[in-house]
Tab-separated table of C-alpha atoms in Angstrom:
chain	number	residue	atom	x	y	z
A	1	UNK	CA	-242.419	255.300	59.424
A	2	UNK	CA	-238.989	255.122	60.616
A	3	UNK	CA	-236.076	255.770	57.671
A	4	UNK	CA	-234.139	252.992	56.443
A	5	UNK	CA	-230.303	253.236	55.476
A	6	UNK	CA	-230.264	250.180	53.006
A	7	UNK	CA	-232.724	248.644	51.004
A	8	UNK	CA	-232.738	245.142	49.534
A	9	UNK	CA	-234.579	242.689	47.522
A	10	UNK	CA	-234.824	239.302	47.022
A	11	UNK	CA	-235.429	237.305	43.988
A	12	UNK	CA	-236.262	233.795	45.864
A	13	UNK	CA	-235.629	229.999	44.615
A	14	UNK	CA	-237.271	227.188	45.951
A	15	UNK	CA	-235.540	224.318	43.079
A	16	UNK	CA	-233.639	221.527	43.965
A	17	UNK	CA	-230.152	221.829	44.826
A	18	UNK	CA	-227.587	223.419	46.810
A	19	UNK	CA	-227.002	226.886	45.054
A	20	UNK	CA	-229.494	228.727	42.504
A	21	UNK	CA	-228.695	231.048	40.345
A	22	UNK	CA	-232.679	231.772	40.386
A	23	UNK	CA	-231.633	233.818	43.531
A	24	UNK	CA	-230.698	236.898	43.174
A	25	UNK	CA	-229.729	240.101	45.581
A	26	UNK	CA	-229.668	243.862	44.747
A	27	UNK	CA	-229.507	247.152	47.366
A	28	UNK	CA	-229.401	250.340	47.249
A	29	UNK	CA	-229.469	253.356	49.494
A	30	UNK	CA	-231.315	256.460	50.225
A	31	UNK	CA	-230.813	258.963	46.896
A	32	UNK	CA	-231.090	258.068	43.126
A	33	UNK	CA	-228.606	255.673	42.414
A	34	UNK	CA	-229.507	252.444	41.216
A	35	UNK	CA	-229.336	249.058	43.226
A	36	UNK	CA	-226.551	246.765	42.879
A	37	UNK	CA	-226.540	243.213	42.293
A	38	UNK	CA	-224.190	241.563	45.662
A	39	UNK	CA	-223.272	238.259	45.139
A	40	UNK	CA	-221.355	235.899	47.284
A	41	UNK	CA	-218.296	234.646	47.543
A	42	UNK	CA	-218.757	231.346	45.498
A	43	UNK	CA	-220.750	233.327	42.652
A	44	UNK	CA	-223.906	231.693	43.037
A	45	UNK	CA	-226.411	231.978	46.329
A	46	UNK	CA	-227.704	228.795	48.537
A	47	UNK	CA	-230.595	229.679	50.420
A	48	UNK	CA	-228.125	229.112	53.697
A	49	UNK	CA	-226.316	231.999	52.219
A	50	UNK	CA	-229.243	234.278	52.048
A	51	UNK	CA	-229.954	232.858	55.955
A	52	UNK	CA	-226.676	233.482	56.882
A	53	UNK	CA	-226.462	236.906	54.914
A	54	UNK	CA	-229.867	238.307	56.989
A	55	UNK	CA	-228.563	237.154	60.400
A	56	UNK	CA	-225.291	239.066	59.519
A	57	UNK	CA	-227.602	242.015	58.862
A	58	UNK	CA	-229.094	240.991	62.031
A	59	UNK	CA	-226.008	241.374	63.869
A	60	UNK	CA	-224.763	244.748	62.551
A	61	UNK	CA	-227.989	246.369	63.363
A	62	UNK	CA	-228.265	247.972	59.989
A	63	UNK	CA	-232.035	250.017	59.298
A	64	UNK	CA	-232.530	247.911	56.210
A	65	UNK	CA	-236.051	247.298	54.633
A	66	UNK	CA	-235.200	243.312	53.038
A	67	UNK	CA	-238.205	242.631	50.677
A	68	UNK	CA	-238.158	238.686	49.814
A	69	UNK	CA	-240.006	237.631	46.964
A	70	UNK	CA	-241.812	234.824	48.070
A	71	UNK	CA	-245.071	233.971	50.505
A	72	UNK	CA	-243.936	233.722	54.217
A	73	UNK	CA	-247.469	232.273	54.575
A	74	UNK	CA	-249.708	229.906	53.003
A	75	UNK	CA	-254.210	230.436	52.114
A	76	UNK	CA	-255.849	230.041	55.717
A	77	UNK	CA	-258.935	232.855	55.707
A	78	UNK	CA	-260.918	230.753	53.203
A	79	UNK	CA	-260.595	227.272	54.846
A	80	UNK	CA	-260.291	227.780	58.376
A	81	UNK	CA	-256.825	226.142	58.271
A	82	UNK	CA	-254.075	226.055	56.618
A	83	UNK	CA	-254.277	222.231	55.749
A	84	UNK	CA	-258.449	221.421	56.548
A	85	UNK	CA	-258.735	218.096	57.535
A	86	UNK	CA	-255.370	217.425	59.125
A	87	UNK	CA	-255.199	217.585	63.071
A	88	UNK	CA	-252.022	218.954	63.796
A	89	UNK	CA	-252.730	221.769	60.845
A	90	UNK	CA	-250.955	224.803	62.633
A	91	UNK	CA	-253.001	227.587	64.437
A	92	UNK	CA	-250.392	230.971	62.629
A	93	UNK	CA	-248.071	231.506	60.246
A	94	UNK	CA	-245.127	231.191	63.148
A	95	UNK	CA	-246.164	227.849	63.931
A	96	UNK	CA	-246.168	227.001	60.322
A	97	UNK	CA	-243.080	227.689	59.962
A	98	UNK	CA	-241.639	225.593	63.005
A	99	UNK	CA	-243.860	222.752	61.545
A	100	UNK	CA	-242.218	222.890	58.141
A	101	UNK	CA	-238.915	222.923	59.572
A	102	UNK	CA	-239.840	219.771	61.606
A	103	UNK	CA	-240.907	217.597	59.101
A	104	UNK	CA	-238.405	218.792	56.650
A	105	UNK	CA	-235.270	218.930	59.272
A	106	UNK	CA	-233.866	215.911	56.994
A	107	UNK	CA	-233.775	217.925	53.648
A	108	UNK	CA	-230.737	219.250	52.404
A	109	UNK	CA	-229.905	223.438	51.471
A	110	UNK	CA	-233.506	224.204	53.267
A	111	UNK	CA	-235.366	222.306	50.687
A	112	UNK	CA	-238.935	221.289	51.410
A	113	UNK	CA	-239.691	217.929	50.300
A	114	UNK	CA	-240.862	216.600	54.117
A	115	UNK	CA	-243.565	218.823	53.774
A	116	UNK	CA	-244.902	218.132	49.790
A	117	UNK	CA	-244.464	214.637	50.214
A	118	UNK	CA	-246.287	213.738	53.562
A	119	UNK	CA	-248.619	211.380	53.303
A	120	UNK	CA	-251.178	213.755	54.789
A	121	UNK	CA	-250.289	216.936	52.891
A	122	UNK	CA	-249.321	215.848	50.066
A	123	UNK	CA	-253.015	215.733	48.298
A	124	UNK	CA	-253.225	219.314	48.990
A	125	UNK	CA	-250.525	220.118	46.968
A	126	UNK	CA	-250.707	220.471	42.213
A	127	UNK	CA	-248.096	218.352	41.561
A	128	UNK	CA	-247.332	216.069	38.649
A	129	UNK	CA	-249.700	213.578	38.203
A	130	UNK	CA	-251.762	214.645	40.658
A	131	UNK	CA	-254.133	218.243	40.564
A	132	UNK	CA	-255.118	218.645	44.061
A	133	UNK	CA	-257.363	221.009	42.835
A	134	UNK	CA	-258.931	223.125	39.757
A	135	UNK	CA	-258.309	226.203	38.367
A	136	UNK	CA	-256.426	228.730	39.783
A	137	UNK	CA	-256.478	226.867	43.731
A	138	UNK	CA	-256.556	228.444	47.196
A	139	UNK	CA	-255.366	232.146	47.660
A	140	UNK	CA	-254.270	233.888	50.340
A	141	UNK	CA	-256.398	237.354	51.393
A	142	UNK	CA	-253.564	239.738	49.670
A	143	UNK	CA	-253.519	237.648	46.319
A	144	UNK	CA	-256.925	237.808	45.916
A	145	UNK	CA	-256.640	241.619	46.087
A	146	UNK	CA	-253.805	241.722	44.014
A	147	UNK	CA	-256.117	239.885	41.105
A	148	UNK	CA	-259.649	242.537	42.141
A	149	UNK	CA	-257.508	245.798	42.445
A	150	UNK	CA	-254.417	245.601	40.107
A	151	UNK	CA	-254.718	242.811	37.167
A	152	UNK	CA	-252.176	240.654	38.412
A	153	UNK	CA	-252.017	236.766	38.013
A	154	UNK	CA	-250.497	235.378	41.306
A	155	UNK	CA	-250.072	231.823	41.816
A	156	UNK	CA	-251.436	229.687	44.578
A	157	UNK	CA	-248.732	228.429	46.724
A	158	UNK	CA	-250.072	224.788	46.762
A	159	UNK	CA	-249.083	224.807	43.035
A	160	UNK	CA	-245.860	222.754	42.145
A	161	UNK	CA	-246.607	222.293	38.665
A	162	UNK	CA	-245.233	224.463	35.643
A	163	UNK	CA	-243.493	227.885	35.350
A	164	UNK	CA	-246.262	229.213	38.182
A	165	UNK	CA	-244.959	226.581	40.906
A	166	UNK	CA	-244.417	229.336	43.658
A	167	UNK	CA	-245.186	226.471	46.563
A	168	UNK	CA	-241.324	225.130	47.029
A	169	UNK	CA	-240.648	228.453	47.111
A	170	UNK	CA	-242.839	229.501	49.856
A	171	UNK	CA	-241.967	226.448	51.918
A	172	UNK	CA	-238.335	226.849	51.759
A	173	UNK	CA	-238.728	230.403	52.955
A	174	UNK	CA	-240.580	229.685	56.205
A	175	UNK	CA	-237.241	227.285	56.756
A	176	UNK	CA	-234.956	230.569	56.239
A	177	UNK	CA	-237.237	232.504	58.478
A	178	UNK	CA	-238.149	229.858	60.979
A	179	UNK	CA	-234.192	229.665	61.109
A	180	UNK	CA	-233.572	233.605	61.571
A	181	UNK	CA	-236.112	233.236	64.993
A	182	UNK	CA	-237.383	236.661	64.659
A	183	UNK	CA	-233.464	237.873	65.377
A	184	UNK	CA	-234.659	239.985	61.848
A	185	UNK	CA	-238.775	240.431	62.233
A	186	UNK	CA	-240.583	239.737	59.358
A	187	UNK	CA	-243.657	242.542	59.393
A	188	UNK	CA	-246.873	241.973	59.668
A	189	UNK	CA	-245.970	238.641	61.801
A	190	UNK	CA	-243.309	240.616	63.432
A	191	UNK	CA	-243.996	244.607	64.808
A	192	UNK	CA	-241.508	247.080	62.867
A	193	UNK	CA	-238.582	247.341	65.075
A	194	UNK	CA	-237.382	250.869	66.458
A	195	UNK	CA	-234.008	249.880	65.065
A	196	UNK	CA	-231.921	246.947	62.835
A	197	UNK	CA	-233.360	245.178	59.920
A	198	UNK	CA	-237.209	244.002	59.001
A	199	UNK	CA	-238.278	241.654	56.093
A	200	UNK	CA	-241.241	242.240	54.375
A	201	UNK	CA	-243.098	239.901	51.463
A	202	UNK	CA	-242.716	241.707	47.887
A	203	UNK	CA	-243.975	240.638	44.838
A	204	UNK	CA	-241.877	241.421	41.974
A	205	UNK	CA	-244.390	242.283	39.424
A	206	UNK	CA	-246.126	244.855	41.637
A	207	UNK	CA	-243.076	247.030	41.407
A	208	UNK	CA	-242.985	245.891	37.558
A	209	UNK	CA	-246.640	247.437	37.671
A	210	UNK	CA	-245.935	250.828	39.333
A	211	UNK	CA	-242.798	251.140	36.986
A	212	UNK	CA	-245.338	251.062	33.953
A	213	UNK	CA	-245.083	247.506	32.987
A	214	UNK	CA	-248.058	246.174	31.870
A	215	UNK	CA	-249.254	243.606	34.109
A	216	UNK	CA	-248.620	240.791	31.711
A	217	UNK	CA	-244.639	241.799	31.190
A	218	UNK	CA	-243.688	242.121	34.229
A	219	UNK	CA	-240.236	240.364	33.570
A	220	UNK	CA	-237.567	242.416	31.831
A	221	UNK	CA	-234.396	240.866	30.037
A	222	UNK	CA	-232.495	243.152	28.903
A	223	UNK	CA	-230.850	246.780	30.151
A	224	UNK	CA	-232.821	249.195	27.975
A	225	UNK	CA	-235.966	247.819	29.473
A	226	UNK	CA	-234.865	247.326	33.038
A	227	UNK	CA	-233.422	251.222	32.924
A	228	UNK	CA	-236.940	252.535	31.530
A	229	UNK	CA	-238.393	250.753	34.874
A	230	UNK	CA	-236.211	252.344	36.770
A	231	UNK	CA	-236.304	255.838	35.178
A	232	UNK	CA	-240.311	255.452	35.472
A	233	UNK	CA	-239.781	254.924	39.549
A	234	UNK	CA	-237.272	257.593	40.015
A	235	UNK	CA	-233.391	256.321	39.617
A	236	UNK	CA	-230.702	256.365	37.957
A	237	UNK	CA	-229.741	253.657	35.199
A	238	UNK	CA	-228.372	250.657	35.993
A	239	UNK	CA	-225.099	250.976	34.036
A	240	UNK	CA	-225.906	247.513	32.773
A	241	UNK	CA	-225.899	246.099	29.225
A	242	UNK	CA	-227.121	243.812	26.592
A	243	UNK	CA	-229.537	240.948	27.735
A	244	UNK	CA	-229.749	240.452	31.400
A	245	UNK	CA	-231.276	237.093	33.679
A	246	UNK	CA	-234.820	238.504	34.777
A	247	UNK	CA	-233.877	237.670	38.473
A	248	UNK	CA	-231.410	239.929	38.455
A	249	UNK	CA	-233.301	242.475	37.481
A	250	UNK	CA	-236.449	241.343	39.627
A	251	UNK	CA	-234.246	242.310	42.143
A	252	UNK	CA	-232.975	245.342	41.494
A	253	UNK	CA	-235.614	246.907	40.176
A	254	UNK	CA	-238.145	245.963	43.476
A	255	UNK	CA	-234.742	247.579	45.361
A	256	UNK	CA	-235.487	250.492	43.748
A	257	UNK	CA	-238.992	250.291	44.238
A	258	UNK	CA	-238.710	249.748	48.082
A	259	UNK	CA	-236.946	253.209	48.317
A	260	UNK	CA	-239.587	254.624	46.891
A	261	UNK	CA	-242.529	253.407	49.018
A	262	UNK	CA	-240.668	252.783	52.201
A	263	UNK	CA	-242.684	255.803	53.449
A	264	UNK	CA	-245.787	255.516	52.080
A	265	UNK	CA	-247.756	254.717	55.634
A	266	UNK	CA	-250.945	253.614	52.936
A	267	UNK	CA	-248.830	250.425	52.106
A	268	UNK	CA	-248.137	249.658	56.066
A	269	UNK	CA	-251.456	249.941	56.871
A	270	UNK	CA	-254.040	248.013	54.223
A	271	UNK	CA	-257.182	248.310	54.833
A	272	UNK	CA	-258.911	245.450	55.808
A	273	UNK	CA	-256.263	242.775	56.774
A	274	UNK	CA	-255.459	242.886	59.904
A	275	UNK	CA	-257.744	239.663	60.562
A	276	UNK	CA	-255.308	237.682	58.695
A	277	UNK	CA	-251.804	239.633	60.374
A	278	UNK	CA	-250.967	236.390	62.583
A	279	UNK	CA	-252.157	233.692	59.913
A	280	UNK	CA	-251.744	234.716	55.766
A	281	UNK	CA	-249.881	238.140	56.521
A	282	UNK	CA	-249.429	240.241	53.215
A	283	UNK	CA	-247.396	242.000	50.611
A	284	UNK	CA	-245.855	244.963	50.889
A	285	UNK	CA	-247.467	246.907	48.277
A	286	UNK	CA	-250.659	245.411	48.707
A	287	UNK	CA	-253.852	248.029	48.564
């Protein structure tokens, strides 16, 4: 695997509104010294920010590993489509995205209400009022694996209900990365460039996990427990104090964690998904 010069993560936001100060963005570079929390010019990120931020990154050419914390994709492997039933249900993740953008062009700050509240779609979707399905719902290949392998509890991204309602946020992400036009690929939909910038899906609480979280306290609020994460993976302290917002330190501590496995070739090669590289793709991390 090629080195990277930067690495960043991305604590994602899929609520209403313009800015949301659920996003949040740390880097770091090669070495021991912890990530840093970069924040923009009007204190709080939009998700055009972000956009605008990665084409920037884009533009400069920079060898930076950008792990986003939400699902570029949504469950396809177990139905045969992404929405069964519907006849203009896309064939890949890429042309999921470009649908998503169409029928939520009208949304403000990259929201993604066009696509929960078709009449068609919207029945596939937990939302209030309205369980689309039982128990835990439709899972992608990875997530599946990430519940077998390593303990872990991820949501479905049809879910809009309750603190687990990961599907705005997974919908307003294809809009960012429909938007970028594969000017920054995002692997496994996207080869790994020779050179310049390439996102890949993270999943906050698998870096939690490999820091020795357990898999049930994953989030960390305050700087004594974010700088024992970060110890456990190999830097330096944050230089941070007193309670901290857990997106924050989502953010910096999967930074950190990206330096670490960057060249692990295990994690850019799982065994046994290529089948679903074009449709579901995968987390970065994923075994």
């Amino acid at each position: 695997m090629r080195p990277f010069e930067r690495f960043v993560a991305i604590d994602w936001s899929g609520a209403v509104g313009e800015r949301q100060r659920g996003i949040a963005l740390a880097e770091c570079r090669p070495g021991l010294s912890a990530p840093v929390l970069t924040t923009p010019v009007a204190g709080v990120w939009s998700r055009a920010d972000i956009c605008d931020w990665l084409m920037e990154l884009a533009v400069a050419g920079s060898r930076t590993l950008v792990g986003l914390d939400l699902s570029p994709s949504l469950p396809f492997e177990d139905a045969g489509a992404f929405f069964p039933g519907w006849d203009r249900s896309p064939l890949d993740a890429k042309a999921l995205w470009a649908e998503v953008e169409r029928l939520s062009a009208d949304d403000p700050h990259l929201a993604a209400s066009g696509v929960v509240d078709h009449p068609e779609l919207r029945d596939h979707f937990r939302r209030r009022g309205r369980a689309a399905f039982a128990g835990r719902g439709r899972l992608r290949r990875c997530e599946q694996r990430q519940r077998l392998r390593r303990g872990l509890s991820p949501s479905s991204c049809f879910n809009l209900v309750g603190a687990a309602q990961v599907g705005k946020s997974s919908l307003t992400g294809m809009r960012v990365l429909h938007a970028l036009g594969g000017r920054v690929p995002t692997w496994p939909f996207d080869p790994v460039p020779g050179d310049g910038p390439v996102i890949v899906e993270i999943y906050t609480a698998i870096a939690a996990l490999d820091a020795g979280r357990p898999a049930g306290r994953a989030k960390m609020r305050d700087a004594v427990t974010l700088d024992a994460a970060l110890a456990a993976i190999g830097s330096e302290p944050s230089g941070l104090a007193g309670p901290l917002d857990d997106h924050a330190t989502d953010a910096i501590l999967s930074a950190a964690w990206l330096r670490t496995r960057a060249d692990d070739a295990a994690l850019w090669t799982p065994d046994g998904l290529d089948a679903v590289a074009a449709t579901e793709g995968w987390t970065f991390g994923v075994r």
